[in-house]
Tab-separated table of C-alpha atoms in Angstrom:
chain	number	residue	atom	x	y	z
A	1	MET	CA	75.290	85.916	97.209
A	2	ALA	CA	74.293	84.147	100.355
A	3	SER	CA	73.509	79.883	100.505
A	4	SER	CA	71.905	77.892	103.240
A	5	SER	CA	72.711	74.641	104.269
A	6	SER	CA	69.612	73.709	104.548
A	7	SER	CA	68.076	74.924	101.107
A	8	SER	CA	71.641	72.911	98.948
A	9	PRO	CA	70.335	70.379	97.069
A	10	TYR	CA	73.314	67.880	99.052
A	11	ASN	CA	72.526	69.480	102.160
A	12	SER	CA	76.957	70.033	101.523
A	13	PRO	CA	77.768	72.193	105.098
A	14	CYS	CA	78.450	75.460	104.328
A	15	ALA	CA	82.984	76.044	104.339
A	16	ALA	CA	83.259	76.859	107.765
A	17	CYS	CA	81.350	74.224	109.446
A	18	LYS	CA	83.016	72.418	106.859
A	19	PHE	CA	86.442	73.779	107.719
A	20	LEU	CA	85.615	73.311	111.750
A	21	ARG	CA	84.845	69.307	110.996
A	22	ARG	CA	81.423	70.010	112.098
A	23	LYS	CA	77.587	68.705	111.622
A	24	CYS	CA	76.249	72.385	109.150
A	25	LEU	CA	73.190	72.534	111.284
A	26	PRO	CA	69.592	74.447	110.333
A	27	GLY	CA	70.634	78.698	111.796
A	28	CYS	CA	74.452	78.609	111.523
A	29	ILE	CA	75.315	81.637	111.574
A	30	PHE	CA	78.354	81.355	108.843
A	31	ALA	CA	76.293	79.330	106.359
A	32	PRO	CA	74.997	82.460	104.619
A	33	TYR	CA	77.953	83.489	104.072
A	34	PHE	CA	80.717	80.657	104.082
A	35	PRO	CA	79.121	78.550	100.370
A	36	PRO	CA	80.465	75.611	100.502
A	37	GLU	CA	82.254	76.795	96.969
A	38	GLU	CA	84.117	78.681	99.013
A	39	PRO	CA	86.030	77.325	101.027
A	40	GLN	CA	89.223	79.112	100.912
A	41	LYS	CA	87.463	82.528	101.930
A	42	PHE	CA	86.360	81.070	105.773
A	43	ALA	CA	90.806	79.405	105.680
A	44	ASN	CA	91.875	82.562	105.211
A	45	VAL	CA	89.191	84.500	107.754
A	46	HIS	CA	90.008	81.527	110.531
A	47	LYS	CA	93.310	82.112	110.072
A	48	ILE	CA	93.480	85.458	110.503
A	49	PHE	CA	90.279	86.703	113.296
A	50	GLY	CA	89.419	82.891	114.315
A	51	ALA	CA	86.605	81.308	114.281
A	52	SER	CA	84.776	82.193	117.845
A	53	ASN	CA	85.864	85.871	117.434
A	54	VAL	CA	84.119	85.596	113.880
A	55	THR	CA	80.450	83.994	115.890
A	56	LYS	CA	80.678	86.990	117.981
A	57	LEU	CA	80.757	89.547	115.733
A	58	LEU	CA	78.544	88.083	114.303
A	59	ASN	CA	75.681	87.467	116.236
A	60	ASP	CA	77.156	91.012	117.667
A	61	LEU	CA	75.722	92.392	114.832
A	62	LEU	CA	71.810	93.049	112.801
A	63	PRO	CA	71.343	90.689	109.914
A	64	HIS	CA	71.837	93.212	107.824
A	65	GLN	CA	75.076	94.171	108.469
A	66	ARG	CA	76.954	90.645	108.361
A	67	GLU	CA	77.290	90.437	104.453
A	68	ASP	CA	78.963	93.785	104.835
A	69	ALA	CA	80.192	92.883	107.637
A	70	VAL	CA	81.970	89.113	106.288
A	71	ASN	CA	82.759	90.928	103.080
A	72	SER	CA	85.010	92.839	105.366
A	73	LEU	CA	87.148	90.652	107.267
A	74	ALA	CA	87.403	88.335	104.528
A	75	TYR	CA	89.366	91.588	102.145
A	76	GLU	CA	91.346	91.802	105.737
A	77	ALA	CA	92.106	88.513	105.626
A	78	GLU	CA	92.796	87.967	102.141
A	79	ALA	CA	95.019	90.821	101.955
A	80	ARG	CA	97.164	90.270	105.207
A	81	VAL	CA	98.233	86.872	104.066
A	82	LYS	CA	99.350	88.014	101.329
A	83	ASP	CA	101.032	90.836	103.248
A	84	PRO	CA	101.108	89.098	107.214
A	85	VAL	CA	102.600	93.301	108.338
A	86	TYR	CA	100.940	95.185	105.801
A	87	GLY	CA	97.261	94.054	104.797
A	88	CYS	CA	94.916	95.937	104.089
A	89	VAL	CA	97.341	99.019	105.216
A	90	GLY	CA	100.054	98.233	102.347
A	91	ALA	CA	96.847	98.176	98.942
A	92	ILE	CA	95.753	101.210	99.855
A	93	SER	CA	98.939	102.778	99.460
A	94	PHE	CA	100.327	100.990	97.517
A	95	LEU	CA	96.990	102.835	95.764
A	96	HIS	CA	97.807	106.181	96.669
A	97	ARG	CA	101.047	106.103	95.620
A	98	GLN	CA	99.729	105.043	91.791
A	99	VAL	CA	97.832	107.745	92.061
A	100	GLN	CA	100.145	110.306	93.401
A	101	ARG	CA	102.159	108.720	90.040
A	102	LEU	CA	99.127	109.699	87.340
A	103	GLN	CA	98.822	112.843	89.023
A	104	LYS	CA	103.177	113.494	88.457
A	105	GLU	CA	102.350	112.146	85.285
A	106	LEU	CA	99.209	114.244	84.037
A	107	ASP	CA	101.324	117.494	85.135
A	108	ALA	CA	103.734	116.665	82.578
A	109	ALA	CA	101.066	116.151	80.163
A	110	ASN	CA	99.559	119.639	80.882
A	111	ALA	CA	103.005	121.586	80.812
A	112	VAL	CA	103.464	119.976	77.305
A	113	LEU	CA	100.624	120.631	76.097
A	114	LEU	CA	100.832	123.920	77.530
A	115	ARG	CA	103.843	124.893	76.029
A	116	PHE	CA	102.419	123.325	72.942
A	117	ALA	CA	99.790	125.711	72.730
A	118	CYS	CA	102.042	129.233	73.659
A	119	ASP	CA	104.661	127.870	70.601
A	120	ASP	CA	101.128	128.437	68.991
A	121	ILE	CA	100.431	131.511	70.224
A	122	ALA	CA	103.505	132.904	69.838
A	123	SER	CA	104.057	131.934	66.078
A	124	GLN	CA	101.276	133.686	65.079
A	125	PRO	CA	101.106	137.417	63.305
A	126	GLY	CA	100.281	140.274	65.155
A	127	LEU	CA	101.689	139.746	68.285
A	128	THR	CA	101.937	142.417	70.539
A	129	PRO	CA	105.672	142.561	72.325
A	130	SER	CA	103.799	143.555	75.566
A	131	VAL	CA	102.317	139.399	75.740
A	132	GLN	CA	104.954	138.032	75.436
A	133	PRO	CA	106.897	138.195	78.597
A	134	CYS	CA	103.974	136.531	79.876
A	135	LEU	CA	104.527	133.608	77.644
A	136	PRO	CA	106.308	131.093	79.791
A	137	GLN	CA	110.236	129.833	79.421
A	138	ARG	CA	110.497	127.066	77.131
A	139	GLN	CA	110.872	124.314	79.272
A	140	ARG	CA	113.223	120.366	78.580
A	141	PRO	CA	111.276	118.113	77.089
A	142	VAL	CA	108.868	115.727	79.740
A	143	ASN	CA	111.358	111.614	79.465
A	144	PHE	CA	107.902	109.968	80.478
A	145	ALA	CA	110.992	106.875	80.802
A	146	SER	CA	113.234	108.415	82.232
A	147	ASP	CA	114.783	106.899	86.295
A	148	ASP	CA	113.553	111.067	87.137
A	149	PHE	CA	109.886	110.387	86.149
A	150	TYR	CA	109.198	107.354	88.498
A	151	PRO	CA	111.151	107.264	90.509
A	152	GLN	CA	111.718	104.023	92.466
A	153	SER	CA	112.700	103.038	95.956
A	154	SER	CA	115.767	101.292	96.946
A	155	SER	CA	113.853	99.212	98.199
A	156	SER	CA	113.647	95.894	96.528
A	157	TYR	CA	110.822	94.501	98.172
A	158	SER	CA	108.146	93.988	95.542
A	159	LEU	CA	104.881	94.019	96.868
A	160	PRO	CA	101.643	91.461	96.427
A	161	TRP	CA	99.542	93.712	94.746
A	162	ALA	CA	102.229	93.729	91.617
A	163	ASP	CA	102.183	90.318	91.350
A	164	SER	CA	99.950	89.380	87.893
A	165	SER	CA	99.200	85.616	90.087
A	166	SER	CA	96.975	88.029	92.404
A	167	ASP	CA	93.550	88.921	90.173
A	168	ALA	CA	91.032	90.163	92.626
A	169	PHE	CA	93.966	92.907	92.869
A	170	ASN	CA	95.035	93.416	89.442
A	171	ASN	CA	91.430	93.266	88.005
A	172	GLY	CA	89.831	95.953	90.179
A	173	GLY	CA	88.497	93.691	92.750
A	174	GLY	CA	86.005	90.376	92.393
A	175	ASN	CA	84.927	87.466	94.612
A	176	LEU	CA	86.332	87.146	98.092
């Protein structure tokens, strides 16, 4: 991941220096974290946070903390570019709603399985009448495709993470 402008065979400037149109010196603070192959990574970070703020942040951190900080900044910057209002919070909310929806689906599937298991127990010969009231009432079948199972919001706003062109989010991450 980390590449330096001084180790490049063509002495290519890092993405930050190239974007800022300045000479990339051997001790460039950006070079290990913004390789020339990833110009959009720095462009997003610069657009959201500014180069001077990132420089100050990196200089204030210990060297072993810098890569994590740059990755966090790049993730937040990409999220802010895609969704200027919510940023990462939008992605977290989207994933939280998806977990809730899947939990409801799992609960409904478990209820159906329980009903079938109870029907199987009730149909066995020799079942005492005292056990019969303990069995759950027959419920209506769950239709997973119905509108009441997946409530639709009234908003027409489409989250950018549902867009198929966003490979980083749809594939569970990836390089930013």
